[in-house]
Amino acid sequence: MIDRRRLLASSFAVTAAGLAPPVFAKVAQGGEDARLDALLTAQFEDGLNRTPEGATSLGLDVGPRAAQRGQLADRSVAAYQAEAGRNRERLAQLRAIDAAALSTEARLSYDVALFQRELAVDYARFPWHTPDGWRQTPYGVSQLGGAYATVPDFLDSTHPVNDAADVEAFISRMEAFPTALDQDTERMRANAGMGVIAPDFVLDKTRLQLAALRDQPGAEQAMVRSLTRRALEKGLPDPGARAAAIFDGPVREALGRQIAEVEAHRARSSHQAGVRRVPDGEAYYALNLRNFTTTDYSPDDIHRIGLEQVADLQSQIDGLLRGEGYTQGTVAERLGALRAEPRFRFSNTDAGREELLAFVNGEMAAIRARMPEVFPRIPRNDFLVRRVPPAIEAGAPGGYAQGGSLDGSRPGIYYINLRDTAEWPRWTLKTLTYHEAAPGHLFQGALAREAGELPIYRRVGGFSAYGEGWGLYSERLADELGVYEGDPFGRIGYLESFLFRACRLVVDTGLHQQDWSRERAIQYFTENLGDPNEAEVERYCVAPGQACSYKIGETFITRLRGEMQALPGFDLKRFHAAVIDGGNIPLTILERRVRAAMTA
């Protein structure tokens, strides 16, 4: 998923004076181009002022922003209310630009920004909406999101510890953690007053995870252990006792208050799974689909596309399974049996998890070595593979990518959820690696961020349909490189990945447009994929529409490539450069850019 999350390194220069002025590619700065660049840069920096964690993630919490390294974002009701006003102002400022006077590249930046600003203003009609990274959700605290889930992971994996000042900033952020938790609790209470309460099963899992975090002693918390380890590696005094005391005192108390709020919501909740449970939920879902797919497809369109692709992919998988002697039962039943075969499983022990991670590292290295065959540029930075932190693995996605800093000092990370190694039979892991690492999220994100001619606001952030569509397209590209030759089970895993994403189209629209129950969604996965995917279904319930971005995005990019291949002199490397070098943009804008680049 995600996220689906974040991207990678950049040649963007960070100086002691702050942000270096960004420039457009091959555009003389002047007139409306210069006005637009100044406006979008100012709006980007204004947003960064309120997102200290974002500044740290990008490596921009230096110089004038150094104080942000010890801060957490304001998550209060007032802060979210104020943001609605800012979004209206940003849109008005953008519309004051004379779009007709812009150069081609500047007009692309304008159109991307216009899409973003109009979406942000449209969301203001839903005051309970929470934009939380890749999650666009009615529920600010869930099994997937909230400060309780994101802050410990952020401190563990993203906050730097290079000197004593970094240690103090880490401690400062831990001291701010209780406030962030209480602000989330405050918003939960306010949103409940507007009729927005998460489904009962979501609250049950959320409470389980909150309690697991609360009940672990401070000294055993992953973020505290991480602080101690990294401080000692730098020859600094051990700050672990200070950090543990903060957790065992004010953090634990704030977690207790949030658990009490979750329990109060649980008493008022219901089992209805889809977003129709919230006020004007049908309109909210339509807006989320526009956000996540960057198209005008209706829920009915997406449901139909999903059903058609499920049938086609099952037919392809059926042929491969029969070729390997698996002839009895439905495709779903045979896939389920294949997942359960001991020969494809890693031991569900620490040693088995280490073996699995070693396998993934090997696959990542092998595919990266093939990238010069299909890309004109290769990212400079390395990627890492890590296990999803055990404290949040119960509700976390199966795999996701987290980009590194803009200056390249922190590499991108490909996370894999190892709550149960049975979820990852060996024949599924190649495809996951191509999606999350190379040529997928981390690879694409690194190339975009290393495109030094792009302004900063085009190199960070982005759109799920593009990012997840590219991730799924990358699986197809790996197949075209022949990675499954002599590996029929690996190719089954590749097609099963596509089938999974096609099922998502059906299930997401079923839940939120047709008001399916959680149980019906699980049954659909079981009957068509041979896996109930309970955690996935619960994810779709709290992030309506996001699951549709993958297959819609891949289908769009694949169709666009097919049309370009019909042109004389088609060059695959040129096509990939056209798709990636413009950054993460809405699909309709991407189509215009690619057509112009390939026909110039």
XYZ file of C-alpha atoms in Angstrom:
600
model
C 0.000 0.000 0.000
C 1.348 3.877 0.525
C 0.979 4.678 1.310
C 1.694 3.637 -1.053
C 3.839 5.669 1.030
C 6.556 8.372 0.522
C 9.355 8.448 -1.993
C 13.144 8.558 -2.026
C 16.232 10.650 -2.408
C 16.842 13.824 -4.358
C 19.609 16.044 -5.608
C 17.654 18.948 -4.168
C 20.162 21.036 -2.224
C 19.577 21.851 1.422
C 21.716 24.703 2.682
C 22.172 26.384 6.029
C 20.138 29.252 4.628
C 17.130 27.027 4.048
C 15.537 25.912 0.794
C 17.447 26.587 -2.389
C 15.242 28.253 -5.017
C 13.668 25.602 -7.255
C 13.537 26.080 -11.014
C 11.470 24.663 -13.827
C 13.042 22.416 -16.424
C 14.102 24.266 -19.581
C 11.902 27.250 -18.776
C 13.117 30.831 -18.679
C 12.005 32.234 -15.353
C 9.905 35.308 -15.853
C 6.352 36.584 -16.095
C 3.624 34.176 -15.037
C 6.074 31.261 -14.767
C 8.008 33.117 -12.092
C 4.827 34.173 -10.299
C 3.551 30.618 -10.235
C 6.876 29.212 -9.059
C 7.062 31.756 -6.233
C 3.483 31.038 -5.210
C 3.777 27.244 -5.194
C 7.123 27.399 -3.390
C 5.607 29.673 -0.731
C 2.594 27.379 -0.338
C 4.863 24.350 -0.046
C 6.975 25.999 2.650
C 3.847 27.204 4.440
C 2.594 23.631 4.572
C 5.984 22.411 5.765
C 5.796 24.898 8.641
C 2.919 22.860 10.087
C 4.362 19.409 9.436
C 7.559 18.934 11.460
C 7.556 15.185 10.845
C 7.408 15.891 7.112
C 10.364 18.259 7.361
C 12.366 15.560 9.133
C 11.344 12.881 6.641
C 12.589 15.049 3.784
C 15.774 16.031 5.612
C 14.692 19.690 5.611
C 14.660 20.222 9.400
C 17.964 22.120 9.257
C 19.033 25.745 9.312
C 15.952 27.929 9.878
C 13.896 24.760 10.336
C 16.170 23.131 12.908
C 13.638 23.654 15.717
C 11.171 21.414 13.882
C 13.332 18.377 14.672
C 11.998 18.443 18.222
C 8.331 19.029 17.349
C 5.238 17.098 16.333
C 2.412 18.419 14.192
C -0.633 20.066 15.753
C -3.449 17.496 15.480
C -6.106 19.512 17.319
C -9.639 20.284 16.182
C -8.669 23.947 15.821
C -5.724 23.104 13.598
C -7.885 21.076 11.233
C -10.501 23.813 11.129
C -7.868 26.430 10.299
C -6.532 24.294 7.468
C -9.886 24.478 5.683
C -9.557 28.250 5.482
C -5.990 28.010 4.246
C -7.054 25.641 1.485
C -9.616 28.114 0.193
C -6.995 30.865 0.240
C -4.459 28.693 -1.603
C -6.983 27.917 -4.328
C -7.901 31.595 -4.744
C -4.219 32.534 -5.019
C -3.654 29.888 -7.660
C -6.659 30.953 -9.708
C -5.244 34.479 -9.799
C -2.438 33.171 -12.011
C -3.007 33.623 -15.763
C -2.805 29.953 -16.792
C -2.941 30.816 -20.497
C 0.321 32.749 -20.170
C 2.300 29.852 -18.719
C 4.915 27.795 -20.515
C 4.205 24.107 -21.135
C 6.125 22.862 -18.097
C 4.762 25.577 -15.823
C 1.227 24.817 -17.003
C 1.782 21.221 -15.932
C 2.691 22.413 -12.433
C -0.343 24.690 -12.420
C -2.729 21.905 -13.407
C -1.304 19.509 -10.808
C -1.647 22.174 -8.108
C -5.162 23.064 -9.251
C -6.265 19.441 -8.946
C -4.817 19.287 -5.422
C -6.254 22.608 -4.250
C -9.739 21.906 -5.598
C -9.775 18.524 -3.866
C -8.698 20.071 -0.576
C -11.491 22.663 -0.779
C -14.069 20.024 -1.700
C -13.167 18.051 1.425
C -14.093 21.054 3.591
C -17.763 20.050 3.328
C -16.835 17.026 5.459
C -15.393 18.630 8.632
C -14.679 15.212 10.123
C -12.415 14.167 7.253
C -8.825 13.292 8.182
C -6.086 13.494 5.523
C -3.450 11.245 7.073
C -0.729 10.360 4.593
C -2.068 7.754 2.197
C -5.207 7.398 4.313
C -8.085 9.702 3.426
C -10.450 8.677 6.164
C -13.415 9.592 8.313
C -11.681 7.937 11.285
C -8.624 9.773 12.617
C -7.843 6.920 15.008
C -8.133 3.381 13.688
C -6.157 0.176 13.390
C -4.219 1.914 10.585
C -3.775 5.451 11.798
C -3.441 7.935 14.574
C -0.485 9.276 16.528
C -0.321 6.068 18.558
C 0.579 4.160 15.357
C 2.668 6.710 13.473
C 4.762 8.495 16.105
C 6.573 5.436 17.550
C 7.382 4.172 14.044
C 8.540 7.638 12.985
C 10.836 8.006 15.992
C 12.239 4.526 15.478
C 12.894 4.671 11.742
C 12.992 8.310 10.617
C 14.094 10.675 13.401
C 17.907 10.970 13.098
C 20.239 10.369 16.044
C 23.657 11.691 15.059
C 24.576 13.952 17.975
C 23.433 15.174 21.379
C 21.073 17.737 19.809
C 19.274 14.962 17.953
C 18.882 13.033 21.206
C 17.339 16.062 22.880
C 15.028 16.557 19.903
C 13.967 12.898 20.196
C 13.210 13.397 23.900
C 11.305 16.587 23.061
C 9.158 14.698 20.586
C 8.446 12.000 23.147
C 7.371 14.742 25.556
C 5.017 16.038 22.843
C 3.619 12.556 22.174
C 0.954 12.703 24.956
C -0.378 15.973 23.533
C -0.632 14.417 20.065
C -2.538 11.472 21.537
C -4.894 13.741 23.445
C -5.511 15.843 20.329
C -6.468 12.693 18.425
C -8.790 11.783 21.277
C -10.288 15.276 21.141
C -10.969 14.923 17.405
C -12.504 11.478 17.901
C -14.921 12.994 20.391
C -15.730 15.962 18.140
C -16.289 13.740 15.102
C -18.546 11.422 17.072
C -20.660 14.489 17.829
C -21.106 14.859 14.068
C -22.226 11.247 13.714
C -18.866 9.792 12.638
C -17.909 6.664 14.579
C -15.835 3.806 13.198
C -17.328 0.303 12.774
C -17.284 -1.935 15.837
C -14.665 -4.326 14.419
C -12.351 -1.402 13.614
C -12.649 -0.119 17.172
C -11.996 -3.595 18.563
C -8.706 -3.902 16.693
C -7.758 -0.321 17.480
C -8.268 -0.930 21.182
C -6.203 -4.106 20.960
C -3.281 -2.242 19.427
C -3.561 0.698 21.804
C -3.537 -1.660 24.779
C -0.527 -3.567 23.404
C 1.387 -0.298 23.152
C 0.279 0.938 26.565
C 1.051 -2.294 28.386
C 4.612 -2.725 27.140
C 7.133 -1.175 29.566
C 8.823 1.972 28.352
C 12.273 0.390 28.380
C 11.026 -2.304 25.976
C 9.416 0.061 23.485
C 10.992 -0.183 20.026
C 11.427 3.588 19.808
C 13.221 3.709 23.174
C 15.486 0.795 22.285
C 16.217 2.490 18.961
C 17.193 5.719 20.704
C 19.517 3.888 23.096
C 21.169 1.828 20.379
C 21.792 4.742 18.045
C 23.012 7.050 20.809
C 25.525 4.474 22.024
C 26.700 3.854 18.465
C 27.590 7.574 18.289
C 29.421 7.438 21.615
C 26.725 9.463 23.396
C 25.372 8.896 26.928
C 22.477 6.441 27.114
C 19.203 8.469 27.143
C 17.023 5.359 27.432
C 16.016 5.857 31.062
C 14.742 9.388 30.338
C 12.752 8.235 27.332
C 11.325 5.228 29.176
C 10.190 7.446 32.052
C 8.294 9.697 29.642
C 6.548 6.705 28.177
C 5.767 5.059 31.513
C 4.281 8.308 32.802
C 2.488 10.825 30.551
C 2.441 8.732 27.363
C 0.852 5.729 29.085
C -1.706 8.000 30.751
C -2.669 9.554 27.397
C -2.979 6.094 25.857
C -5.321 5.175 28.693
C -7.505 8.194 27.927
C -7.616 7.249 24.252
C -8.548 3.665 25.068
C -11.411 4.958 27.215
C -12.624 7.074 24.275
C -12.437 4.092 21.919
C -14.473 2.056 24.406
C -17.075 4.806 24.608
C -17.329 4.847 20.807
C -17.575 1.055 20.734
C -20.686 1.208 22.892
C -22.331 3.502 20.330
C -21.026 1.841 17.162
C -22.571 -0.642 14.751
C -21.328 -3.368 12.444
C -22.054 -1.480 9.203
C -18.773 -1.577 7.293
C -19.055 0.962 4.493
C -18.814 4.714 4.437
C -22.585 5.062 4.126
C -22.551 4.979 7.910
C -21.267 8.590 7.969
C -23.220 11.730 6.996
C -23.438 12.183 3.216
C -21.286 9.099 2.837
C -22.122 8.517 -0.825
C -20.788 11.942 -1.817
C -17.754 11.430 0.410
C -16.957 8.139 -1.299
C -17.264 9.716 -4.742
C -14.787 12.403 -3.690
C -12.380 9.819 -2.312
C -12.554 7.886 -5.583
C -11.723 11.047 -7.494
C -8.826 11.652 -5.131
C -7.466 8.113 -5.267
C -8.018 7.315 -8.956
C -7.594 10.874 -10.375
C -10.296 9.912 -12.876
C -14.040 10.467 -13.212
C -14.879 6.764 -13.025
C -18.073 6.136 -11.084
C -18.323 3.384 -8.451
C -20.389 1.367 -10.920
C -17.686 1.758 -13.598
C -14.999 0.548 -11.197
C -17.101 -2.376 -9.961
C -17.680 -3.513 -13.554
C -13.990 -3.192 -14.457
C -13.114 -5.254 -11.405
C -15.524 -8.054 -12.254
C -14.219 -8.248 -15.839
C -10.578 -8.360 -14.757
C -11.216 -10.940 -12.041
C -12.710 -13.295 -14.629
C -9.831 -12.775 -17.086
C -7.080 -13.264 -14.493
C -8.694 -16.358 -13.040
C -8.695 -17.857 -16.532
C -4.959 -17.186 -16.943
C -4.125 -18.598 -13.512
C -6.258 -21.664 -14.191
C -4.086 -22.522 -17.186
C -0.852 -22.204 -15.204
C -2.173 -24.244 -12.289
C -3.292 -27.008 -14.626
C 0.160 -26.998 -16.189
C 1.621 -27.765 -12.752
C -0.859 -30.524 -12.056
C -3.332 -28.547 -9.926
C -6.625 -29.468 -11.581
C -9.157 -30.048 -8.796
C -11.388 -27.328 -7.384
C -11.931 -23.670 -8.221
C -9.029 -21.354 -8.935
C -9.483 -19.868 -5.470
C -9.421 -23.286 -3.819
C -6.283 -24.278 -5.689
C -4.539 -21.006 -4.815
C -5.487 -21.522 -1.174
C -4.022 -25.021 -1.239
C -0.851 -23.716 -2.862
C -0.373 -21.143 -0.105
C -0.643 -23.883 2.519
C 2.002 -26.150 1.021
C 4.931 -26.490 3.476
C 7.523 -26.428 0.678
C 6.661 -22.793 -0.066
C 6.592 -21.562 3.534
C 9.206 -19.970 5.741
C 9.251 -21.036 9.380
C 7.123 -18.737 11.559
C 10.079 -18.160 13.890
C 12.737 -15.473 14.224
C 15.068 -17.636 12.154
C 12.397 -18.101 9.493
C 11.786 -14.369 9.360
C 15.501 -13.716 8.895
C 15.565 -16.266 6.075
C 12.592 -14.557 4.434
C 14.256 -11.137 4.662
C 17.449 -12.569 3.160
C 15.428 -14.003 0.264
C 13.800 -10.625 -0.368
C 17.166 -8.837 -0.232
C 18.517 -11.222 -2.834
C 15.583 -10.618 -5.150
C 15.885 -6.863 -4.700
C 19.570 -6.919 -5.642
C 18.917 -9.110 -8.674
C 16.158 -6.929 -10.129
C 18.068 -3.698 -9.537
C 20.887 -5.084 -11.665
C 18.434 -5.401 -14.578
C 17.146 -1.822 -14.458
C 19.614 -0.307 -16.982
C 17.936 -2.478 -19.601
C 14.689 -0.488 -19.436
C 15.519 2.877 -17.806
C 17.836 5.640 -19.013
C 18.656 6.700 -15.438
C 19.250 4.655 -12.288
C 18.777 5.968 -8.710
C 21.960 6.665 -6.792
C 20.778 5.559 -3.375
C 20.374 2.123 -1.874
C 17.176 0.585 -0.456
C 16.708 -1.353 2.774
C 14.283 -4.121 3.727
C 12.828 -4.101 7.248
C 10.141 -5.850 9.167
C 7.012 -3.845 10.009
C 7.348 -2.930 13.718
C 5.672 -5.742 15.698
C 3.694 -3.233 17.795
C 1.615 -2.191 14.751
C 1.810 -5.272 12.541
C -1.680 -6.558 13.473
C -3.374 -3.727 11.567
C -0.628 -2.745 9.121
C -0.623 -3.569 5.388
C 1.362 -6.532 4.118
C 4.097 -4.436 2.557
C 4.854 -0.801 1.915
C 7.634 1.593 0.999
C 8.925 4.559 2.966
C 11.071 7.004 1.068
C 14.346 8.389 2.316
C 15.444 11.946 2.839
C 15.838 14.400 -0.008
C 19.592 14.714 0.559
C 20.104 10.962 0.387
C 21.397 10.648 3.940
C 18.656 8.160 4.837
C 17.809 5.414 2.330
C 14.349 4.310 1.361
C 12.900 1.384 3.273
C 10.755 -1.467 1.995
C 8.715 -2.790 4.911
C 7.259 -6.287 4.968
C 4.720 -7.430 7.546
C 5.943 -10.617 9.238
C 3.183 -11.090 11.795
C 2.799 -14.553 10.266
C 5.216 -15.857 7.633
C 2.411 -18.055 6.290
C 1.064 -14.868 4.677
C 4.140 -14.848 2.426
C 4.661 -18.150 0.621
C 7.879 -17.990 -1.356
C 6.102 -17.699 -4.722
C 4.542 -14.340 -3.749
C 7.694 -12.522 -2.625
C 9.305 -11.728 -5.949
C 6.276 -9.763 -7.075
C 5.965 -7.888 -3.790
C 9.608 -6.848 -4.078
C 9.201 -5.547 -7.622
C 6.161 -3.545 -6.493
C 7.625 -1.971 -3.372
C 11.313 -1.608 -4.254
C 12.481 -1.866 -7.876
C 11.265 -0.991 -10.392
C 8.362 0.018 -8.149
C 7.826 2.624 -5.462
C 11.310 3.228 -4.124
C 12.899 3.141 -7.577
C 10.348 5.446 -9.192
C 10.330 7.802 -6.232
C 14.104 8.039 -6.200
C 14.234 8.895 -9.897
C 11.569 11.563 -9.496
C 13.305 13.127 -6.527
C 16.679 13.035 -8.232
C 15.222 14.954 -11.168
C 16.954 18.142 -10.090
C 15.210 20.273 -12.694
C 11.842 19.715 -10.997
C 10.779 22.164 -8.279
C 10.460 20.763 -4.770
C 6.673 20.803 -4.805
C 6.704 18.448 -7.806
C 9.241 16.044 -6.294
C 7.416 15.196 -3.074
C 3.919 14.025 -2.295
C 1.752 12.820 -5.106
C -1.263 10.787 -6.128
C -2.156 7.224 -5.240
C -3.327 6.241 -8.736
C 0.030 7.211 -10.202
C 2.168 5.775 -7.403
C 0.262 2.533 -6.900
C -0.455 2.225 -10.603
C 3.275 2.440 -11.241
C 3.923 -0.147 -8.527
C 1.573 -2.606 -10.219
C 2.896 -1.715 -13.689
C 6.349 -2.552 -12.313
C 5.198 -6.096 -11.634
C 4.160 -6.384 -15.288
C 7.494 -4.898 -16.404
C 9.426 -7.428 -14.318
C 7.491 -10.221 -16.008
C 8.453 -8.777 -19.393
C 12.108 -8.897 -18.296
C 11.751 -12.647 -17.963
C 12.148 -12.927 -14.195
C 9.658 -15.805 -14.095
C 11.265 -17.894 -16.822
C 11.666 -21.357 -15.360
C 9.638 -20.281 -12.316
C 5.973 -21.096 -13.020
C 4.980 -20.659 -9.390
C 6.554 -17.201 -9.345
C 4.470 -16.300 -12.380
C 1.371 -17.600 -10.627
C 2.320 -15.249 -7.790
C 2.529 -12.360 -10.251
C -0.913 -13.061 -11.696
C -2.305 -13.673 -8.214
C -1.091 -10.182 -7.272
C -3.038 -8.721 -10.196
C -6.081 -10.814 -9.252
C -5.864 -9.508 -5.697
C -5.913 -5.902 -6.963
C -8.813 -6.637 -9.327
C -10.758 -8.135 -6.410
C -10.098 -4.902 -4.550
C -12.043 -2.950 -7.165
C -15.050 -5.163 -6.572
C -14.759 -5.256 -2.784
C -14.097 -1.544 -2.208
C -17.030 -0.445 -4.325
C -19.116 -3.246 -2.851
C -18.442 -2.039 0.691
C -18.921 1.659 0.114
C -21.365 1.941 -2.776
C -23.423 -1.232 -2.410
C -23.201 -1.352 1.394
C -21.700 -4.818 1.630
C -20.998 -6.171 5.081
C -17.477 -6.967 6.256
C -18.396 -10.640 6.077
C -19.606 -10.437 2.485
C -16.369 -8.726 1.456
C -14.323 -11.431 3.166
C -16.438 -14.085 1.453
C -15.770 -12.502 -1.954
C -12.017 -12.672 -1.390
C -12.303 -16.261 -0.176
C -14.363 -17.366 -3.169
C -12.242 -15.595 -5.774
C -8.736 -15.557 -4.327
C -8.720 -18.376 -1.789
C -7.696 -15.993 0.993
C -10.156 -14.172 3.301
C -7.915 -11.102 3.611
C -9.656 -9.923 6.768
C -7.077 -7.247 7.576
C -7.292 -5.957 4.010
C -11.071 -5.687 4.140
C -10.823 -3.772 7.423
C -8.261 -1.486 5.811
C -10.683 -0.634 2.994
C -13.334 0.188 5.571
C -11.218 2.985 7.063
C -9.613 4.234 3.819
C -12.539 4.294 1.360
C -11.451 4.251 -2.278
C -7.706 3.859 -1.789
C -7.737 0.204 -2.799
C -9.077 1.201 -6.219
C -5.994 3.228 -7.104
C -3.765 0.229 -7.869
C -5.532 -1.503 -10.733
C -7.062 1.663 -12.140
C -3.596 3.250 -12.244
C -1.885 0.194 -13.758
C -4.596 -0.234 -16.379
C -4.227 3.431 -17.354
C -0.408 3.315 -17.648
C -0.475 0.007 -19.550
C -3.088 1.305 -21.972
C -1.087 4.489 -22.528
C 2.064 2.488 -23.229
C 0.177 0.305 -25.697
C -0.932 3.366 -27.629
C 2.597 4.785 -27.662
C 4.047 1.464 -28.845
C 1.915 1.742 -31.965
C 3.845 4.865 -32.974
C 6.917 4.552 -35.238
C 10.245 4.458 -33.404
C 8.830 3.666 -29.972
C 11.544 3.453 -27.309
C 10.710 1.906 -23.928
C 13.362 3.850 -22.029
C 12.006 7.084 -23.457
C 8.486 6.106 -22.411
C 9.604 5.358 -18.859
C 11.437 8.683 -18.672
C 8.299 10.477 -19.845
C 6.228 8.761 -17.145
C 8.687 9.234 -14.279
C 10.584 12.463 -14.888
C 7.515 14.650 -14.484
C 6.975 13.446 -10.931
C 3.879 11.919 -9.367
C 0.890 13.555 -11.092
C -2.801 12.839 -11.814
C -3.389 10.279 -14.541
C -5.166 12.594 -16.951
C -2.316 15.104 -16.697
C 0.204 12.268 -17.059
C -1.436 11.230 -20.316
C -1.044 14.722 -21.742
C 2.609 14.868 -20.680
C 3.492 11.449 -22.095
C 1.774 12.091 -25.423
C 3.648 15.366 -25.812
C 7.003 13.793 -24.891
C 6.580 10.767 -27.163
C 5.393 12.705 -30.208
C 7.796 15.649 -29.991
